[in-house]
Short mmCIF file of C-alpha atoms in Angstrom, two decimals:
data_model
loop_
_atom_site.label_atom_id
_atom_site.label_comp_id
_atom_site.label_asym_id
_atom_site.label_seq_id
_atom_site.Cartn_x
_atom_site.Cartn_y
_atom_site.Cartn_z
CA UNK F 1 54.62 121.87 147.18
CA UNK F 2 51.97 122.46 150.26
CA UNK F 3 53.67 119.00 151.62
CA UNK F 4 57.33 120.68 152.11
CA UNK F 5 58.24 120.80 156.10
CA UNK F 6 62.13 120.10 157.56
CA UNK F 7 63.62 117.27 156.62
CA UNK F 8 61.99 116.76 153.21
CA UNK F 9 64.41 116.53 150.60
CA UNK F 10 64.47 118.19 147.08
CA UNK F 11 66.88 117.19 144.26
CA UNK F 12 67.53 119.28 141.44
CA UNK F 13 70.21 119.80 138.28
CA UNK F 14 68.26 123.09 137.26
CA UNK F 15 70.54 126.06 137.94
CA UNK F 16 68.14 128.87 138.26
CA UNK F 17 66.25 127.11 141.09
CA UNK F 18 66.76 128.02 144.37
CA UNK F 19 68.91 131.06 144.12
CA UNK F 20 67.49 133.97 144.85
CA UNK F 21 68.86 136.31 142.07
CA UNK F 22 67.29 133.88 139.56
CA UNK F 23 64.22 133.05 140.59
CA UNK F 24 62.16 135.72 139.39
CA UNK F 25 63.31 134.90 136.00
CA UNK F 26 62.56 131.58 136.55
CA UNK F 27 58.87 131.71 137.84
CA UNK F 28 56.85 131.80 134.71
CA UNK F 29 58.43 128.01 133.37
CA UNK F 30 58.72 126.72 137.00
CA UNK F 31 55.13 127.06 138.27
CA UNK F 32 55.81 128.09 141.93
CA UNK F 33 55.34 131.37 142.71
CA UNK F 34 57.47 133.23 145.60
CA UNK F 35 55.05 132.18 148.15
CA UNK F 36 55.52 128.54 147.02
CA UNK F 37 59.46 129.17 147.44
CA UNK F 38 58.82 130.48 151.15
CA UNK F 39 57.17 127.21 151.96
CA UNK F 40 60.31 125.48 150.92
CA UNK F 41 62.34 127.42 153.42
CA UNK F 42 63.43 124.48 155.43
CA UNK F 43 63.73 121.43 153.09
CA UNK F 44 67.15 120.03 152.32
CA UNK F 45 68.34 121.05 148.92
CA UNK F 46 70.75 118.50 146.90
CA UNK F 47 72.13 120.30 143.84
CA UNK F 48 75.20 119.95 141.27
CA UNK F 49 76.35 122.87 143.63
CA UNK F 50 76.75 123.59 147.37
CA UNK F 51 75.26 127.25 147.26
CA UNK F 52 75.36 127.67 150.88
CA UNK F 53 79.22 127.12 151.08
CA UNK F 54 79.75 128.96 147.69
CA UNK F 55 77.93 132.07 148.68
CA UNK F 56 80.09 132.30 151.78
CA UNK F 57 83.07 131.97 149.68
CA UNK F 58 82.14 134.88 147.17
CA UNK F 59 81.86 136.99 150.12
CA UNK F 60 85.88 136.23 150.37
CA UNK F 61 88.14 138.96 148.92
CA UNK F 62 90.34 135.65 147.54
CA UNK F 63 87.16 134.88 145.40
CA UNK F 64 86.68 138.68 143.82
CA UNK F 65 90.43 137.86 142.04
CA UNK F 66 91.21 136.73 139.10
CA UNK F 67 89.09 134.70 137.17
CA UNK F 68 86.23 135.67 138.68
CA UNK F 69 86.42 139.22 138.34
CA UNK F 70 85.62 139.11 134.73
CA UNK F 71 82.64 136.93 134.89
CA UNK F 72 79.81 135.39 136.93
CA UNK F 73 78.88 139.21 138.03
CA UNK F 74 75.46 137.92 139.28
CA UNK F 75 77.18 135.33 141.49
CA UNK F 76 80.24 138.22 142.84
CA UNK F 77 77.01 140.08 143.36
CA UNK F 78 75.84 137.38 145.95
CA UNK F 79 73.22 134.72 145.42
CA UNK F 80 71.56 134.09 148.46
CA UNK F 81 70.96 130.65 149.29
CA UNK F 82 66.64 130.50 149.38
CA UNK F 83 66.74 127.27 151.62
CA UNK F 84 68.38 126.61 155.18
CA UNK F 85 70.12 123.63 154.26
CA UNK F 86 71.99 122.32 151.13
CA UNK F 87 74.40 119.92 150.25
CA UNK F 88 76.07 119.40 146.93
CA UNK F 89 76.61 116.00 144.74
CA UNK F 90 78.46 117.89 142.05
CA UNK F 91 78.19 116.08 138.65
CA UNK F 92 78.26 112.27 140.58
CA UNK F 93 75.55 111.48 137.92
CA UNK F 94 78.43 111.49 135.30
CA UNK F 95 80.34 108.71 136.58
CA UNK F 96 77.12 106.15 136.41
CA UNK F 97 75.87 107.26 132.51
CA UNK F 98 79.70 106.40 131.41
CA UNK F 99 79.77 103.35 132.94
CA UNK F 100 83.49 102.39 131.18
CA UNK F 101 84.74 100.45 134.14
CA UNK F 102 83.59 96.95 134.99
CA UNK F 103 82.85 97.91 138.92
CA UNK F 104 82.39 94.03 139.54
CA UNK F 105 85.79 93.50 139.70
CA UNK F 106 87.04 96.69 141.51
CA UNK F 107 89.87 94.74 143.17
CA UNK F 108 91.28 96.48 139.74
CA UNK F 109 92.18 99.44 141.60
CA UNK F 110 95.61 98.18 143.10
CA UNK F 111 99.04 99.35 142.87
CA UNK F 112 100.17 96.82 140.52
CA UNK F 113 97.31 97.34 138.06
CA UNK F 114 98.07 101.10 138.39
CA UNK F 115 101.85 100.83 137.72
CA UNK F 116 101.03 98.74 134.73
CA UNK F 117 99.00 101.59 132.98
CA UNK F 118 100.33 102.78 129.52
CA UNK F 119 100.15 106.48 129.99
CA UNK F 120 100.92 108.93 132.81
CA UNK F 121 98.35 111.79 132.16
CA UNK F 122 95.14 111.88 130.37
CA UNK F 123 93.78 115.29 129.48
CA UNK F 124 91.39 116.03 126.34
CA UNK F 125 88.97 119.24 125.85
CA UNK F 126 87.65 120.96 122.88
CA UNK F 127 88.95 124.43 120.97
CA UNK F 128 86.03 126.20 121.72
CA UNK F 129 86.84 129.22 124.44
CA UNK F 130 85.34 128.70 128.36
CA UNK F 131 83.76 131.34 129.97
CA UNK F 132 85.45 133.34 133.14
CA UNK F 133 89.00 133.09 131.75
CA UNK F 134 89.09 129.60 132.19
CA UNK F 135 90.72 129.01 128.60
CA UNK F 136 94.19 129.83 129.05
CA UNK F 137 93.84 126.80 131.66
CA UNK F 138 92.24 124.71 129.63
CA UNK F 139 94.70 124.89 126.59
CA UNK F 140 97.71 124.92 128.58
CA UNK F 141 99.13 121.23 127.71
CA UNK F 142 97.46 120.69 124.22
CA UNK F 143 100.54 122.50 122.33
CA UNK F 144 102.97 119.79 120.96
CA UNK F 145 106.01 121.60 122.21
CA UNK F 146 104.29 121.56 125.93
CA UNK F 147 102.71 118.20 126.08
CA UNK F 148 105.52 116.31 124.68
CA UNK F 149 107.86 117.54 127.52
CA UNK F 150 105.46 115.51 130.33
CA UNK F 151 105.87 112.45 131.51
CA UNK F 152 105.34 110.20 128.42
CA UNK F 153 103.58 108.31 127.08
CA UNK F 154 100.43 110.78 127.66
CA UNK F 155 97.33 111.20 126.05
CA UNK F 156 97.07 114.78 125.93
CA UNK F 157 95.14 117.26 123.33
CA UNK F 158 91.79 117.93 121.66
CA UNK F 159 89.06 115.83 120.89
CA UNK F 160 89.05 112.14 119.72
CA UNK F 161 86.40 109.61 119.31
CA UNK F 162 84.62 108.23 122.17
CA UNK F 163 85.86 104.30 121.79
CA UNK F 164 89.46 106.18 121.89
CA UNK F 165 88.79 108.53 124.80
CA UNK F 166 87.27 105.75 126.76
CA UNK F 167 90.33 103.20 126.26
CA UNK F 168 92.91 105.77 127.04
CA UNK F 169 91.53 107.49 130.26
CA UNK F 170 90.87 103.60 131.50
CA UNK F 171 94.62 103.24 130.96
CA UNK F 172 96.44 106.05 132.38
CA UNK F 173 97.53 106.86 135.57
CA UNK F 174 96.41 110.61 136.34
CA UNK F 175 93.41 112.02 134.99
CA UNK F 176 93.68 115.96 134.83
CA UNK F 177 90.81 118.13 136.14
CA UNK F 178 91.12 121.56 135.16
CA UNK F 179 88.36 124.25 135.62
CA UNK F 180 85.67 125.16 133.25
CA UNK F 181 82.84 127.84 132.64
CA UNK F 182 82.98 127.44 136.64
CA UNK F 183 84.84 125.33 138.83
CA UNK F 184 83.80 122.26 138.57
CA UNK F 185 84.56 119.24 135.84
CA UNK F 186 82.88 116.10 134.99
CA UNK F 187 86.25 114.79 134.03
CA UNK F 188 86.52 114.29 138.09
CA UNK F 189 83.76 111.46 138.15
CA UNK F 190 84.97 110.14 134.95
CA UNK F 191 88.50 110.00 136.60
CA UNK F 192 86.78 108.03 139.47
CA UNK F 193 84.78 105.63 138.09
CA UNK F 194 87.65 104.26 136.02
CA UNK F 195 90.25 104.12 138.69
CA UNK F 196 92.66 106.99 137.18
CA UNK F 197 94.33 109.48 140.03
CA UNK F 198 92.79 112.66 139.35
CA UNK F 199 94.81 115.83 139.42
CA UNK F 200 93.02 118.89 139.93
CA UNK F 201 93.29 122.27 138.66
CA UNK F 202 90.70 124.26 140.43
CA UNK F 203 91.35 126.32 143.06
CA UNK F 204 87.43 126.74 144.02
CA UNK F 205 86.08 123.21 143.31
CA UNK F 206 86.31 122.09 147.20
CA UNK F 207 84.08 125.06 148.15
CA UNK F 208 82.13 125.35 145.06
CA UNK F 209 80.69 121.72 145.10
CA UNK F 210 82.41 119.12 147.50
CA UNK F 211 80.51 115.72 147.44
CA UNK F 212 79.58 114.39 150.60
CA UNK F 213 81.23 117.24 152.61
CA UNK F 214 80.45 115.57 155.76
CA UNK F 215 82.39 112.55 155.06
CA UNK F 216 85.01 113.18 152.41
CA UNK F 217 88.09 115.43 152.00
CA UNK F 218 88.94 115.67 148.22
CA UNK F 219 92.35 115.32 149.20
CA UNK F 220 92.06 111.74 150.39
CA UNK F 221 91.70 110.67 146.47
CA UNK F 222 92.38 113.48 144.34
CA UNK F 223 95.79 115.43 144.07
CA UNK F 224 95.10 119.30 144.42
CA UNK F 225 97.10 121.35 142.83
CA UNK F 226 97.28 125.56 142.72
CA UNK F 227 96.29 126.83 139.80
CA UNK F 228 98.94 129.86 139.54
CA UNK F 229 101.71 126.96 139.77
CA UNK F 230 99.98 124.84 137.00
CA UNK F 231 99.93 128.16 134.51
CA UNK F 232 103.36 128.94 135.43
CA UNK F 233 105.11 126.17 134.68
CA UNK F 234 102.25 123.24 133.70
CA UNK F 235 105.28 120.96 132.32
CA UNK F 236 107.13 121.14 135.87
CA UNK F 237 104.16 121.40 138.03
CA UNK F 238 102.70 117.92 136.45
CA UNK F 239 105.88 116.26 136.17
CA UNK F 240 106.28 116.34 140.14
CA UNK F 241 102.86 115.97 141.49
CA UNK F 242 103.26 112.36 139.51
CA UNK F 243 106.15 111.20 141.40
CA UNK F 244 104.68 109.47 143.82
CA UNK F 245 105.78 106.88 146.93
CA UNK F 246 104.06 103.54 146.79
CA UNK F 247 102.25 104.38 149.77
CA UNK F 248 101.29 107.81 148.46
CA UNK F 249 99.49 105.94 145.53
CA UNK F 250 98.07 103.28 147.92
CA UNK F 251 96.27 106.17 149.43
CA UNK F 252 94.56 107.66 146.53
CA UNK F 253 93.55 104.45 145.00
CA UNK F 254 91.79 103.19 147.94
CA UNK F 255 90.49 106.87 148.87
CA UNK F 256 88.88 106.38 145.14
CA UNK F 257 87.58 102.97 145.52
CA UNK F 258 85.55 104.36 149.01
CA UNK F 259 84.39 107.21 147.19
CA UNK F 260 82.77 105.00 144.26
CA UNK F 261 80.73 103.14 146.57
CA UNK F 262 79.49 106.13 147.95
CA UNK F 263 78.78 107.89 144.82
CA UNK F 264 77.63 104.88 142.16
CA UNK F 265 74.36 103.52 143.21
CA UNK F 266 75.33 100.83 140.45
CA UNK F 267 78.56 99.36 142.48
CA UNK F 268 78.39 96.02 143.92
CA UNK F 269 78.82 97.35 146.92
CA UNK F 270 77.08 100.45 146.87
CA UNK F 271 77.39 102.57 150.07
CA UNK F 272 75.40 105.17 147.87
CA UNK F 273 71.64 105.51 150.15
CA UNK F 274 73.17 105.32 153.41
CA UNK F 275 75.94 108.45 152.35
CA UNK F 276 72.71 109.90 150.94
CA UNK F 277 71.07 110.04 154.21
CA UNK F 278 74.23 110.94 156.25
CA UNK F 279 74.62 113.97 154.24
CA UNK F 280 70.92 115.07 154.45
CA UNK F 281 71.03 114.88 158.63
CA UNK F 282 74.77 116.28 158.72
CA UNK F 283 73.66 118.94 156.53
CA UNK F 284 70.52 119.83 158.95
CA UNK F 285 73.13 119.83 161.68
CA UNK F 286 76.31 121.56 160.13
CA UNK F 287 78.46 118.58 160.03
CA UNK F 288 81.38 119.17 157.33
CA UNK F 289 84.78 118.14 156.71
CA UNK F 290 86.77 121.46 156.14
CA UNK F 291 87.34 122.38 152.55
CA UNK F 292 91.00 121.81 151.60
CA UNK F 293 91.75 124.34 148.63
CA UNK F 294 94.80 123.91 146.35
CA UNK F 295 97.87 122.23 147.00
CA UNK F 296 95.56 119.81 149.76
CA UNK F 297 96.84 116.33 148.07
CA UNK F 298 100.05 117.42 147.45
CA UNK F 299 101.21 118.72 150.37
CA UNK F 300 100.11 115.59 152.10
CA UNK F 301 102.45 113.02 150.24
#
């Protein structure tokens, strides 16, 4: 901690670090006092968030509606960023501990392969409520009158066993990311490392944790769609994001086969360390791709 200057780097999953509301709180189990934090001013910070970018969102009046009003207050409050620069790789982790996909053969990830996948949409979650009023979202599809009228077959509901889950996201087409306690999923990585299209349903994901913001739009491999047309009609609004041209699908797939080099240090050809780096300078210097938010993929077809 005396060793911190610009350009070191610091990489941390603990929420309450590095966020200025928090860190009080946090003092007595992290060891570093407030003086320590000050030192730290400068260092790049790599979290499972971007909180530079998402504390200039909250400041937004579009961020103060709906789901947020009802939760998160400390965040709505603003949480000021503690270090200079920050850069987010969201949950990227996820997608190398479920390593379902055989990335040695990632020629996989082709149109044919893709139109010879069993099921259109893959979606399971668990009954238990989300926070911020995320569950009316989240439950949408798993009705039997609702998710029988998609695109079938689908694997759509609750929980099943792992061996299950595993074989059915691997072969489906579109893997559904809808937003949780916050914004963000692990059901995106999981999309990505096994090759599935993801769809998401999260208005604030793009600003609350992009990965590699300097170098990626989500829209180049994910479909975005709005999350007041998913809850108005989910049926309708899934239905025809999935009709897609050939070249349409061409893009996503190899959009997602760039992105898992850059974000699976395990790929054969892992473009994981140099992204790494290029996101730690661009980060010093302010170098981002604009955040796309809702409707991004879509409209781009």
């Amino acid at each position: 901690k005396n060793q911190m200057k610009r350009g070191s780097v610091l990489f941390t999953f603990i929420e309450p670090l590095f966020e200025r509301a928090k860190v009080k709180k946090f003092e007595r189990y992290s060891g570093l006092s407030w003086a320590d934090y000050e030192k730290m001013k400068d260092i790049v910070l790599v979290k499972d968030k971007d909180t530079h970018l998402w504390h200039q969102k909250l400041a937004t009046q579009e961020a103060k509606k709906g789901y947020w009003t009802n939760g998160m207050a400390e965040e709505l409050e603003g949480v000021a960023p503690m270090t200079r620069f920050c850069w987010s790789l969201s949950f990227a982790g996820v997608a190398t501990d479920e390593a379902f996909l055989d990335l040695s053969n990632n020629e996989d990830i082709a149109l044919t392969s893709f139109k010879n996948k069993s099921n259109y949409f893959f979606y399971h979650t668990t009954k238990a409520a989300s926070l911020n009023n995320s569950t009316v979202f989240r439950h949408a599809l798993v009705t039997s009158n609702v998710s029988s009228a998609l695109c079938q077959p689908s694997s759509i509901g609750f929980g099943i066993s792992k061996e299950e889950w595993a074989k059915s996201l691997q072969d489906s087409k579109f893997c559904l990311v809808i937003r949780g306690d916050n914004p963000n999923s692990r059901s995106l990585f999981r999309s990505i490392r096994n090759g599935c299209i993801p769809i998401v349903i999260s208005d604030m994901l793009p600003s609350y944790a992009p990965i590699f913001r300097s170098l990626l739009k989500m829209e180049d491999y994910a479909i975005l769609l709005k999350e007041e047309d998913f809850i108005s009609d989910p049926v309708g609004t899934l239905n025809n994001a999935s009709i897609l041209s050939n070249f349409s699908i061409n893009k996503f797939l190899n959009g997602i086969k760039i992105v898992q080099r850059m974000i699976l240090p395990d790929h054969p050809h892992s473009l994981f360390v140099p992204a790494f780096c290029h996101e730690t300078v661009a980060s010093m210097k302010q170098i981002y791709q604009v955040p796309n938010e809702g409707n991004g993929g879509l409209a781009s077809v």
